[in-house]
Rosetta silent file (secondary structure, phi, psi, omega in degrees, C-alpha in Angstrom):
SEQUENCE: XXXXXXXXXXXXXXXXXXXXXXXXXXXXXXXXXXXXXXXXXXXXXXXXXXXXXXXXXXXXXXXXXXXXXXXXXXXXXXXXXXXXXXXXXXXXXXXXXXXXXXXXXXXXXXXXXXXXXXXXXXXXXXXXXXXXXXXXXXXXXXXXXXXXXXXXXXXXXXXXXXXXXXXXXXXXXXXXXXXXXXXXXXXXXXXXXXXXXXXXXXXXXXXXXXXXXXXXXXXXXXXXXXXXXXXXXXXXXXXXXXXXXXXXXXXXXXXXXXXXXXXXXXXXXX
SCORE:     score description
SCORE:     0.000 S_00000001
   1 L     0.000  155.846 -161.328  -16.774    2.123   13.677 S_00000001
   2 L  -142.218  169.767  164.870  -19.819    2.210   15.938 S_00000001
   3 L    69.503 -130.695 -170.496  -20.816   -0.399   18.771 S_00000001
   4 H   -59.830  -38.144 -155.750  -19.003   -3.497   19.833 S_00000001
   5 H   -43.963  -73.998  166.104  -15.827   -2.484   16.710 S_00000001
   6 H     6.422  -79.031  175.198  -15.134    0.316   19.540 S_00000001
   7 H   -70.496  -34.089  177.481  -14.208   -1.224   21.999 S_00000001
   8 H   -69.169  -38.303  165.274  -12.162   -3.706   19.952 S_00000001
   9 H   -66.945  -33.164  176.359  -10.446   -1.161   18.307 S_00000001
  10 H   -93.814  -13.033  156.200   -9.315    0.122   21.510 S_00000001
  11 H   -61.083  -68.844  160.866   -8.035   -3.349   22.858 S_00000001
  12 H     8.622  -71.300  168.461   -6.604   -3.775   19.717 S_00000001
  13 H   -66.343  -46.527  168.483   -4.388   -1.032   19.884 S_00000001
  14 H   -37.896  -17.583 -157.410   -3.326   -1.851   23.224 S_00000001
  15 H  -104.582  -29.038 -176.184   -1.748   -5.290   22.100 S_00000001
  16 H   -97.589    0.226  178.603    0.138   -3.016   19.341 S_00000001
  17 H   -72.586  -55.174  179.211    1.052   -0.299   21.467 S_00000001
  18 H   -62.885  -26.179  159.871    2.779   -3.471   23.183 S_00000001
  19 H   -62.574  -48.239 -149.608    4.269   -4.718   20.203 S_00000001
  20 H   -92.185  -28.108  161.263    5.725   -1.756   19.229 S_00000001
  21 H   -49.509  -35.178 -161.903    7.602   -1.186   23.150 S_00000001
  22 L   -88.482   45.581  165.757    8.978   -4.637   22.519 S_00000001
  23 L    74.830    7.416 -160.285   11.528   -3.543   19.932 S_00000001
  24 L   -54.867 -162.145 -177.391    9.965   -5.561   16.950 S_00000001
  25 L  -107.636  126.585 -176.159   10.747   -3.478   13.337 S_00000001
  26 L  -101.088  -11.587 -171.772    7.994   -1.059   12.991 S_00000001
  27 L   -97.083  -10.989  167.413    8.497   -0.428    9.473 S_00000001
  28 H   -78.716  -11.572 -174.190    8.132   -4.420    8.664 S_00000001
  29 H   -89.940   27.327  -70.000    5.178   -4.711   11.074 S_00000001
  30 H   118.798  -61.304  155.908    3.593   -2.254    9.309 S_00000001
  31 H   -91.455  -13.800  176.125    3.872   -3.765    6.307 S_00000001
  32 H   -86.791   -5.104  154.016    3.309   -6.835    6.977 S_00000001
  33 H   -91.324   -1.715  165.096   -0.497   -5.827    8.405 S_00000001
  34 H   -66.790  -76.978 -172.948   -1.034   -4.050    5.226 S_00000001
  35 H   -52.604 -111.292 -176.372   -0.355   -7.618    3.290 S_00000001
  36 H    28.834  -76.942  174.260   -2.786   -9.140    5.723 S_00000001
  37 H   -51.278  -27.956 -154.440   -5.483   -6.603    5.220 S_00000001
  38 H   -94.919  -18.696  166.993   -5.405   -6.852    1.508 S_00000001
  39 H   -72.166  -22.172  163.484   -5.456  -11.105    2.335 S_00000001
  40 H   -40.593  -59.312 -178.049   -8.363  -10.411    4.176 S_00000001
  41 H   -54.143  -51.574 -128.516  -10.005   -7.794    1.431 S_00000001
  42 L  -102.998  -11.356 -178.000   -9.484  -10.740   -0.948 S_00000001
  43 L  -150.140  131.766 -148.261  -11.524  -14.158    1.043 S_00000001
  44 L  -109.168  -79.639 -175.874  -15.105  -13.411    2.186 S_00000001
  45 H   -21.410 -104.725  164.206  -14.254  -17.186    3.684 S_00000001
  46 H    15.396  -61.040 -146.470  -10.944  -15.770    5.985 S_00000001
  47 H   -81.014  -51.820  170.148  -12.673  -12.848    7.195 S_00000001
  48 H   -40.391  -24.170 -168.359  -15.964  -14.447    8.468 S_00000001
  49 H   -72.676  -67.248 -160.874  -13.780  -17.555   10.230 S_00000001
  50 H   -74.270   -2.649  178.648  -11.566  -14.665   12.093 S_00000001
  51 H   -99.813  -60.891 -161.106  -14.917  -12.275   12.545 S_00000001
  52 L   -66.252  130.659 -174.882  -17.129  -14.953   13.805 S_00000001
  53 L   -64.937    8.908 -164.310  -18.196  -14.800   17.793 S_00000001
  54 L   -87.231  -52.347 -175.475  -19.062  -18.168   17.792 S_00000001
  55 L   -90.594 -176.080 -154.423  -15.331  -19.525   17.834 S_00000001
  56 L  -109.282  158.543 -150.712  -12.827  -19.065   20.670 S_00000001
  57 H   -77.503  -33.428  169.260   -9.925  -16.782   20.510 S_00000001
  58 H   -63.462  -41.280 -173.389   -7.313  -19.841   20.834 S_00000001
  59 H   -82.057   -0.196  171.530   -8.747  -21.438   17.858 S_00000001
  60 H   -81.757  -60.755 -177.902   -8.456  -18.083   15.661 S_00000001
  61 H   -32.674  -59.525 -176.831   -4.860  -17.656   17.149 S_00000001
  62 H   -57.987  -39.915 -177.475   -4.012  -21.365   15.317 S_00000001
  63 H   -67.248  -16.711 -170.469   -5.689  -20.285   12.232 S_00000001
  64 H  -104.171  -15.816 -167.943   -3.564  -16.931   12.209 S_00000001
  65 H   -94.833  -27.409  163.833   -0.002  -18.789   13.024 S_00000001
  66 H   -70.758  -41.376  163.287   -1.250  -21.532   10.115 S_00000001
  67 H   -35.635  -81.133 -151.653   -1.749  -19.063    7.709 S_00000001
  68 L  -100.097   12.378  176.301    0.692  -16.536    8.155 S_00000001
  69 E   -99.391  150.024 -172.115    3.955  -18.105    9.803 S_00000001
  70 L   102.860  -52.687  154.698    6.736  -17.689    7.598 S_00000001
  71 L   -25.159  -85.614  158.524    4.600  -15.090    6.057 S_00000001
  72 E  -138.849 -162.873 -164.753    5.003  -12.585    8.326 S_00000001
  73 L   -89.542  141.318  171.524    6.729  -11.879   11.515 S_00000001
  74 H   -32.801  -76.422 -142.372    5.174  -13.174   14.962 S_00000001
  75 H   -48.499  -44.626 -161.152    4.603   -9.336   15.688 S_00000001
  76 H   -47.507  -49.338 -159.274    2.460   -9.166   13.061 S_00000001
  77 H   -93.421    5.728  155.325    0.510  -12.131   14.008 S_00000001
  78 H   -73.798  -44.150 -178.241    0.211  -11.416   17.613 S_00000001
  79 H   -44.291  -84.503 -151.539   -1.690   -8.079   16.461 S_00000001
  80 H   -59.309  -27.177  151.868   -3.886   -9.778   14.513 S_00000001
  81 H    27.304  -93.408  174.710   -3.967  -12.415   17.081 S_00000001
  82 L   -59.861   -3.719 -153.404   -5.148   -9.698   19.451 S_00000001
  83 L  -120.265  -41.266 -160.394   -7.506   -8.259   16.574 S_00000001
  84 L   -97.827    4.166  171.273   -9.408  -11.388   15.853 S_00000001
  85 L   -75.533  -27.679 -168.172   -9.813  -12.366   19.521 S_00000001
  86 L   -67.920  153.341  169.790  -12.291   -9.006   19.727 S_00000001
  87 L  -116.413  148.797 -145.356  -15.765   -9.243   18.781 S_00000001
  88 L  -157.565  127.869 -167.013  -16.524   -6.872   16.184 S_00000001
  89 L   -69.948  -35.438  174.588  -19.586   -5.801   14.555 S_00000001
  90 L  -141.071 -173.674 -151.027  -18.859   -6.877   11.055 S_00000001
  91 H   -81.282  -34.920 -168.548  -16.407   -8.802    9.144 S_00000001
  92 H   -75.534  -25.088 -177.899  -15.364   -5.209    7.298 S_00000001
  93 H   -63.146  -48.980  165.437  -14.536   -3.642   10.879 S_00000001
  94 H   -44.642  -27.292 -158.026  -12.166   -6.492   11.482 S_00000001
  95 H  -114.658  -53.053  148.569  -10.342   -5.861    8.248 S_00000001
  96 H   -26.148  -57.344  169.637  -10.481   -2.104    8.560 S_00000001
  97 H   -51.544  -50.731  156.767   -8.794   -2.387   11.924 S_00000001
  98 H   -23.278  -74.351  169.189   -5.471   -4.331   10.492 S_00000001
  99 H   -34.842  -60.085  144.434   -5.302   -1.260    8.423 S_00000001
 100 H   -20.747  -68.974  172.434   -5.742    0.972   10.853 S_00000001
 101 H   -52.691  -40.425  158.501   -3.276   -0.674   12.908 S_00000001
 102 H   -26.194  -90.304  178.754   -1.009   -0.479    9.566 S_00000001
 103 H   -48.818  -40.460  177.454   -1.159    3.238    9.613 S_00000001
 104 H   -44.284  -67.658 -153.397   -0.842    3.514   13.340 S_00000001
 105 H   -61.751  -43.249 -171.160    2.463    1.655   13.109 S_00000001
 106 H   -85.872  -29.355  160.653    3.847    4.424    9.976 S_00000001
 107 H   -49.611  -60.003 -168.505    2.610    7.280   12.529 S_00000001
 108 H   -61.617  -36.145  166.712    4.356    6.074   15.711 S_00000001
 109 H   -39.782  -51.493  178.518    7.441    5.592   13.173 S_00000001
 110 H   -76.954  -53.496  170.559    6.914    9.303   12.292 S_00000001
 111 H   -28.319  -46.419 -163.169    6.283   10.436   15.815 S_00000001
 112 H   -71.116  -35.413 -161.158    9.959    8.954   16.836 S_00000001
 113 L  -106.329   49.587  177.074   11.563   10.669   14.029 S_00000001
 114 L    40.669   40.655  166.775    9.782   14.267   14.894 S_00000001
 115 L  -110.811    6.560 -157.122    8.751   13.909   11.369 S_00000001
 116 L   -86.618  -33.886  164.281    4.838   13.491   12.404 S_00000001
 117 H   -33.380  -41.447 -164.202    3.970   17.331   11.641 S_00000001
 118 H   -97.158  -15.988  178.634    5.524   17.293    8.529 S_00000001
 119 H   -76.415  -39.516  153.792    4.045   13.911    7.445 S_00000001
 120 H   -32.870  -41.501 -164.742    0.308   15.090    8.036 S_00000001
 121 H   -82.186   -5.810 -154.378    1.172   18.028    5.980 S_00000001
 122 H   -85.887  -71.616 -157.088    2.942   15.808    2.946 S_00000001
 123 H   -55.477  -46.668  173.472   -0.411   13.669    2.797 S_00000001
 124 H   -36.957  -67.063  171.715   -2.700   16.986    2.938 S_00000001
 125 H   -29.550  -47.754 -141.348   -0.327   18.918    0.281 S_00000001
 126 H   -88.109  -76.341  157.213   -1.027   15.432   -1.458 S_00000001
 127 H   -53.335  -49.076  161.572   -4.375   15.298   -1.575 S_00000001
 128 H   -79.159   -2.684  122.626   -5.171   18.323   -2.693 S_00000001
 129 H    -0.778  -72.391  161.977   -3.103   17.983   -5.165 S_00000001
 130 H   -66.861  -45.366  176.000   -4.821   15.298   -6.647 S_00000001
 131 H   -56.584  -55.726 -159.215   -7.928   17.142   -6.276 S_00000001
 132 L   -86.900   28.564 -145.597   -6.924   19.761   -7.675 S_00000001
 133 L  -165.484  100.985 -178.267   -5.103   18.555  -10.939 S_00000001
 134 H   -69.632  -24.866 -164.467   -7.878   16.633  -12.991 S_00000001
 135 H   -85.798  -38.401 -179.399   -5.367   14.562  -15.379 S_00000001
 136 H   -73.915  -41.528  121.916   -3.508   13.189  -12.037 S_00000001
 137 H    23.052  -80.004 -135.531   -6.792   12.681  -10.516 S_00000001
 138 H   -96.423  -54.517  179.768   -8.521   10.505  -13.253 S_00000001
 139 H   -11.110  -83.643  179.809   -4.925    9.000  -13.885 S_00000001
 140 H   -73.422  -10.500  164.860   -4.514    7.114  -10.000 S_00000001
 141 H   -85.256  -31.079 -169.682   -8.884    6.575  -10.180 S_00000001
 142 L   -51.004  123.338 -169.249   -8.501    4.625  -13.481 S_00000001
 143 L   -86.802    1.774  162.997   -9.439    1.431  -12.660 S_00000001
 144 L   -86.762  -32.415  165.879   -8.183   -0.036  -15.672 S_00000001
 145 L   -36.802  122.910  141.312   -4.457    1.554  -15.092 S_00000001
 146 L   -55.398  161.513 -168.890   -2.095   -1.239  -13.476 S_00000001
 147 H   -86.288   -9.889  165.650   -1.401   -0.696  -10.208 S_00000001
 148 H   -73.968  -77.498 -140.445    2.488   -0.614  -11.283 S_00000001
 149 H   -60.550  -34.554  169.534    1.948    2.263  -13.296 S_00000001
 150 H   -56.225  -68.150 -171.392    0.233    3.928  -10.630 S_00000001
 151 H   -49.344  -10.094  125.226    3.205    3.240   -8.405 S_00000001
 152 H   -32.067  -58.376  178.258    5.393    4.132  -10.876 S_00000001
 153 H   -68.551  -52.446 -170.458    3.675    7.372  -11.537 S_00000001
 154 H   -72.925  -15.675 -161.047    3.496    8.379   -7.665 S_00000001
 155 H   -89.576  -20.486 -166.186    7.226    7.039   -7.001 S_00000001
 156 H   -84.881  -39.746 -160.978    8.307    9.669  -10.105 S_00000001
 157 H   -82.223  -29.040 -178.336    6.073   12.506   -8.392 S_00000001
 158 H   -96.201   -7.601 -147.573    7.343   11.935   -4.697 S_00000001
 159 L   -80.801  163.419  171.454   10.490   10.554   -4.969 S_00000001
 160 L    71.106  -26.051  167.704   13.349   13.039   -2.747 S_00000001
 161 L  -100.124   27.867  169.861   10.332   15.191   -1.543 S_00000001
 162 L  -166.621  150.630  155.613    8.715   13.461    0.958 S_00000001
 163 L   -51.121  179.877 -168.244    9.365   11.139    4.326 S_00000001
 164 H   -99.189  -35.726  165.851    9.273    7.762    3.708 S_00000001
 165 H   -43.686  -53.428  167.199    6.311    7.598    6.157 S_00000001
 166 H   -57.837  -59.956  176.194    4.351    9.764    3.721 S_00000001
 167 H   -61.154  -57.766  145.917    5.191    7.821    0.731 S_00000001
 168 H    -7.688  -57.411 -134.817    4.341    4.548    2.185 S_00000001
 169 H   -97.724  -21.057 -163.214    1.492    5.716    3.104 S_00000001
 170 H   -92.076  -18.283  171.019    0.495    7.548    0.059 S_00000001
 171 L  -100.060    3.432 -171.487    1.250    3.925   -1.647 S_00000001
 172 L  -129.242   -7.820  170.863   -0.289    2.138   -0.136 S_00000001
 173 L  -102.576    0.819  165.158   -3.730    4.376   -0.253 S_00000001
 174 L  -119.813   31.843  178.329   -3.226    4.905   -4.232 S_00000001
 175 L  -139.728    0.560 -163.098   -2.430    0.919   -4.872 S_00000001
 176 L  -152.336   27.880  160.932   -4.455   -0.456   -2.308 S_00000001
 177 L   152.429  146.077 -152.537   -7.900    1.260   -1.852 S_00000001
 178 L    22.131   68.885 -164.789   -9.977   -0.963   -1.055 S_00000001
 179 L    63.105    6.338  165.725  -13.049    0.364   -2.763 S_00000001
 180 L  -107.164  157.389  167.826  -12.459    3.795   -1.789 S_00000001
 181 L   -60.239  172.813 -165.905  -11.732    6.897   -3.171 S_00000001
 182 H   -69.415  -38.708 -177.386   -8.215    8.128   -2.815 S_00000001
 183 H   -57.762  -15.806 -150.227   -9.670   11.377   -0.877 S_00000001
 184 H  -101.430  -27.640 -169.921  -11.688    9.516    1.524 S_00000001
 185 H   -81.823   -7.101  179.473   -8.810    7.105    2.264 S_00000001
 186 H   -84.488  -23.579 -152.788   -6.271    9.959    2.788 S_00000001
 187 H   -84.791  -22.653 -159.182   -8.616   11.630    4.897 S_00000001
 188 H   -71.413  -46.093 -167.459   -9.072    8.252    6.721 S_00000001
 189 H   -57.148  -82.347  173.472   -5.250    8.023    7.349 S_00000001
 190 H   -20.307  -52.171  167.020   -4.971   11.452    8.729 S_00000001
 191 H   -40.622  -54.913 -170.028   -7.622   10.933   10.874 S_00000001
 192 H   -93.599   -0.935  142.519   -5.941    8.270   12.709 S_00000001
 193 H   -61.654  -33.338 -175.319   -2.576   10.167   12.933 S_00000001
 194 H   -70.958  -50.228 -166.578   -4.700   12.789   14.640 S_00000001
 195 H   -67.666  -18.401 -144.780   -5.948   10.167   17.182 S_00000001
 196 H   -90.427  -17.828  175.318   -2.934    8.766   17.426 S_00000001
 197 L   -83.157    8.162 -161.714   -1.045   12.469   18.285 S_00000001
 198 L    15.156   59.463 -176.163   -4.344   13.338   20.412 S_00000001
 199 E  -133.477  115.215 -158.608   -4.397   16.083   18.409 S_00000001
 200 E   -90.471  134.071 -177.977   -6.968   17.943   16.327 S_00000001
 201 E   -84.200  150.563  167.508   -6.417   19.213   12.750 S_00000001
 202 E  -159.723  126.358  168.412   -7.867   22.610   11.469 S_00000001
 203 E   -93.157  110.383  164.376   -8.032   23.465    7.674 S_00000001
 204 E  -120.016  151.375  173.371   -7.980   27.077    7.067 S_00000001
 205 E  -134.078  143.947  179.270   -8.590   28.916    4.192 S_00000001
 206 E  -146.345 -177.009 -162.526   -7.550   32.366    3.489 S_00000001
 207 L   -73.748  -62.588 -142.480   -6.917   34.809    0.061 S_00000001
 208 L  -135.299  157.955 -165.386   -3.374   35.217    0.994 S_00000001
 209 L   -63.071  152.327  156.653   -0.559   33.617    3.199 S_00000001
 210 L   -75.783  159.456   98.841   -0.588   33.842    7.098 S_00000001
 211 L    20.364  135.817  159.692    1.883   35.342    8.931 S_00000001
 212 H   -70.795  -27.502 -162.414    4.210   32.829   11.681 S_00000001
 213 H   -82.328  -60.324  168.196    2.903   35.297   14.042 S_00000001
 214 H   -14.076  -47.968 -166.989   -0.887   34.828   12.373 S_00000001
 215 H   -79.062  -48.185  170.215   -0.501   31.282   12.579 S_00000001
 216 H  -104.151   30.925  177.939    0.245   30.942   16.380 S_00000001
 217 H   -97.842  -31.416 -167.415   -1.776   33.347   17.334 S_00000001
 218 H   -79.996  -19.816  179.187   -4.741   31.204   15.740 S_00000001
 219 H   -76.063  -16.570 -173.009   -3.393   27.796   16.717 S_00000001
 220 H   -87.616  -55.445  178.471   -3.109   29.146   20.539 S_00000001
 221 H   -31.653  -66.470  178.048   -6.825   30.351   20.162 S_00000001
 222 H   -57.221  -41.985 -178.593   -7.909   27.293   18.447 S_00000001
 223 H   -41.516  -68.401 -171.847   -5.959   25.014   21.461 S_00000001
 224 H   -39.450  -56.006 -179.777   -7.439   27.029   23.872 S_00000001
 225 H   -51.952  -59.500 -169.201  -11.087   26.435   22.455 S_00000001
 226 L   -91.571   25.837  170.623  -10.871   22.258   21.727 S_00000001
 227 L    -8.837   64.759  175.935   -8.388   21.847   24.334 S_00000001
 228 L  -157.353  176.037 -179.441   -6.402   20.230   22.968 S_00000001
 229 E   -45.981  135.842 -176.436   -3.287   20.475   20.330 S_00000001
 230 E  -117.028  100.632  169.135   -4.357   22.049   17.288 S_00000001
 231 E  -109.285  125.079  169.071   -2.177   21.780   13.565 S_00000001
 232 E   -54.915  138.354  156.283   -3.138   24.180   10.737 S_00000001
 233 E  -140.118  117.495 -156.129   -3.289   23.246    7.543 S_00000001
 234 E   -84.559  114.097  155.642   -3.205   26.486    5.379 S_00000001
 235 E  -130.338  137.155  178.552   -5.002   26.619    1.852 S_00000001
 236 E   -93.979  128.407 -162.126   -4.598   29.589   -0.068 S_00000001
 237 L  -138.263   86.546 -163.248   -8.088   30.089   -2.076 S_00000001
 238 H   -80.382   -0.230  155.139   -7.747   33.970   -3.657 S_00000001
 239 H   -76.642   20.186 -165.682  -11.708   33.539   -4.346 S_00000001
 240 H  -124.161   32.427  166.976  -12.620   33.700   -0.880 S_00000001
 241 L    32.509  -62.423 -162.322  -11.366   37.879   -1.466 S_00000001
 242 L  -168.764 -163.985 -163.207  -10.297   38.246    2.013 S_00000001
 243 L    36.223 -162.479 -149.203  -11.077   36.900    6.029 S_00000001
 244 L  -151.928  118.066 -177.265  -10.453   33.366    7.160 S_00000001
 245 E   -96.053  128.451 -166.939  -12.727   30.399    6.745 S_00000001
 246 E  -130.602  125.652 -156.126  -11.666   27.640    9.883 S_00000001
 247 E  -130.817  123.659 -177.068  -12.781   23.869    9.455 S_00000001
 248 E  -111.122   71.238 -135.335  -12.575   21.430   12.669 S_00000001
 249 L    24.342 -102.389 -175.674  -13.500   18.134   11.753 S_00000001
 250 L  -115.179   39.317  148.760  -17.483   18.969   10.613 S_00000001
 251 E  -102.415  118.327  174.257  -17.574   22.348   12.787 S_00000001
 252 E   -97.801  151.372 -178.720  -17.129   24.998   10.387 S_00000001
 253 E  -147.229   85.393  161.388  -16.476   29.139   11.196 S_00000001
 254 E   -73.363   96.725  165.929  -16.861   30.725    7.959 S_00000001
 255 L   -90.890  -39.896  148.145  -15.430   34.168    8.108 S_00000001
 256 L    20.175   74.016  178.209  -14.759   34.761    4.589 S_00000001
 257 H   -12.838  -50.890 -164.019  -15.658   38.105    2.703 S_00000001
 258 H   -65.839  -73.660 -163.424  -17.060   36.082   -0.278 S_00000001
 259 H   -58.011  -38.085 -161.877  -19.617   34.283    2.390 S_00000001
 260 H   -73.351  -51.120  160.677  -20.016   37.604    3.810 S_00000001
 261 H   -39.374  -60.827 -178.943  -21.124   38.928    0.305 S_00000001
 262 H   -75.789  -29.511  154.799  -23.337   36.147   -0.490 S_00000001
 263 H   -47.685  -90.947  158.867  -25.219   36.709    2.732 S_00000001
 264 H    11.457  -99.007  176.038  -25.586   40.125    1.921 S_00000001
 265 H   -18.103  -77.448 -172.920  -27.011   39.310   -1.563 S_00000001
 266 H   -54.678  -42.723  158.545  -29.714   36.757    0.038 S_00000001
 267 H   -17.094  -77.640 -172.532  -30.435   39.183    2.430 S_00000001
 268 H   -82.493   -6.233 -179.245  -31.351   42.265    0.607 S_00000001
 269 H   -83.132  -43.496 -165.319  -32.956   39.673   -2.129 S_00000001
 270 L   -39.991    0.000    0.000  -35.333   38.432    0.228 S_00000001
């Protein structure tokens, strides 16, 4: 989000940060901005009325309590409330935020039950997965597929092996979405567990496994540099022969034999 969405996003949160002290149910609040978003996705009409700067924040508020009481719980509709009071650059930032908040809410969830380490790693494991397995892949992109049978299909592959935070989350980004690919929308999720843990992600790739000792000596390293928390996420790639390739959001440190080789090569080709 760029501009005014910015700032909106970060009021936003504040009003759900505040929800979520006042004891409401985080995993129905949660879902019930998820239904929202996708009522949102679904009327062009909806989203301009609650997007446009023109009207006044009380008269959105009536429009969100006619809608949606009964619907869903007052928390929910105080968020969006609080979401559609914001000015916002376009009607998709507003609807993107709901989401956002959505995800927040299955993070903070994980966060209570020390389970947020291991939930990051479920959706990573998960996506690449998917990448890397062409029939499951083309399977959860068919766009002809019902959207039970995906959730069928992911509920058979996950069930007993994952938090419920991951699977939520993982259902609601291969049944829900919203014009993106699955990769971009996992990555999106992740993303905002990282903000929400003020904590920075690092994808390494190496031949062969690290070491525990390997691992926190590079995670200490890594701290130290971005100062700030750092969690690995380890892929074992046995073409990349031997050193350690390290990926920070788009700062890359390609160490990598293989890299080292094809350097070489152009080199002495030159």
């Amino acid at each position: 989000m760029q501009g005014a969405s910015r700032g909106a996003l970060v009021e936003s949160r504040r009003t759900l940060q505040g929800v979520l002290d006042s004891g409401t149910d985080w995993s129905r609040l949660s879902d019930d901005l998820f239904a929202v978003t996708s009522v949102l996705d679904g009327s062009a009409t909806l989203r301009r009325a609650f997007a446009d700067p023109t009207r006044d924040a009380e008269s959105k508020r009536v429009l969100a309590r006619r809608l949606f009481d009964g619907k869903v719980t007052p928390a929910a509709i105080a968020v969006l409330s609080a979401v559609t009071a914001q000015r916002w650059s376009s009607e998709r930032d507003l609807s993107d935020a709901v989401e956002l908040l959505a995800v927040e809410t299955q993070v903070a969830m994980a966060v209570a039950g020390r389970r947020a380490d291991d939930v990051e790693e479920q959706l990573f494991r998960f996506e690449r997965t998917v990448a890397g397995t062409p029939a499951l892949r083309e399977a959860l992109a068919d766009p002809q597929a019902p959207v039970e049978s995906k959730a069928q299909l992911i509920e058979r592959l996950l069930y007993g092996k994952v938090h419920p935070e991951t699977g939520r989350l993982i259902h609601q980004a291969v049944t829900a979405g919203r014009g993106r690919k699955l990769s971009s929308t996992l990555e999106e999720y992740l993303a905002v567990a990282a903000e929400r843990r003020d904590q920075l992600s690092a994808v390494v790739t190496v031949a062969a496994p690290l070491t525990a000792e390997q691992q926190s000596r590079l995670t200490a390293a890594l701290g130290r540099t971005y100062g700030r928390a750092v969690l690995l996420k380890v892929v074992l790639d046995p073409e990349v022969v031997g050193g350690i390739r390290v990926q920070v959001g788009d700062e890359v440190v390609d160490g990598t034999i293989v890299t080292k080789l094809d350097a070489a090569r152009r080199h002495f080709g030159a």
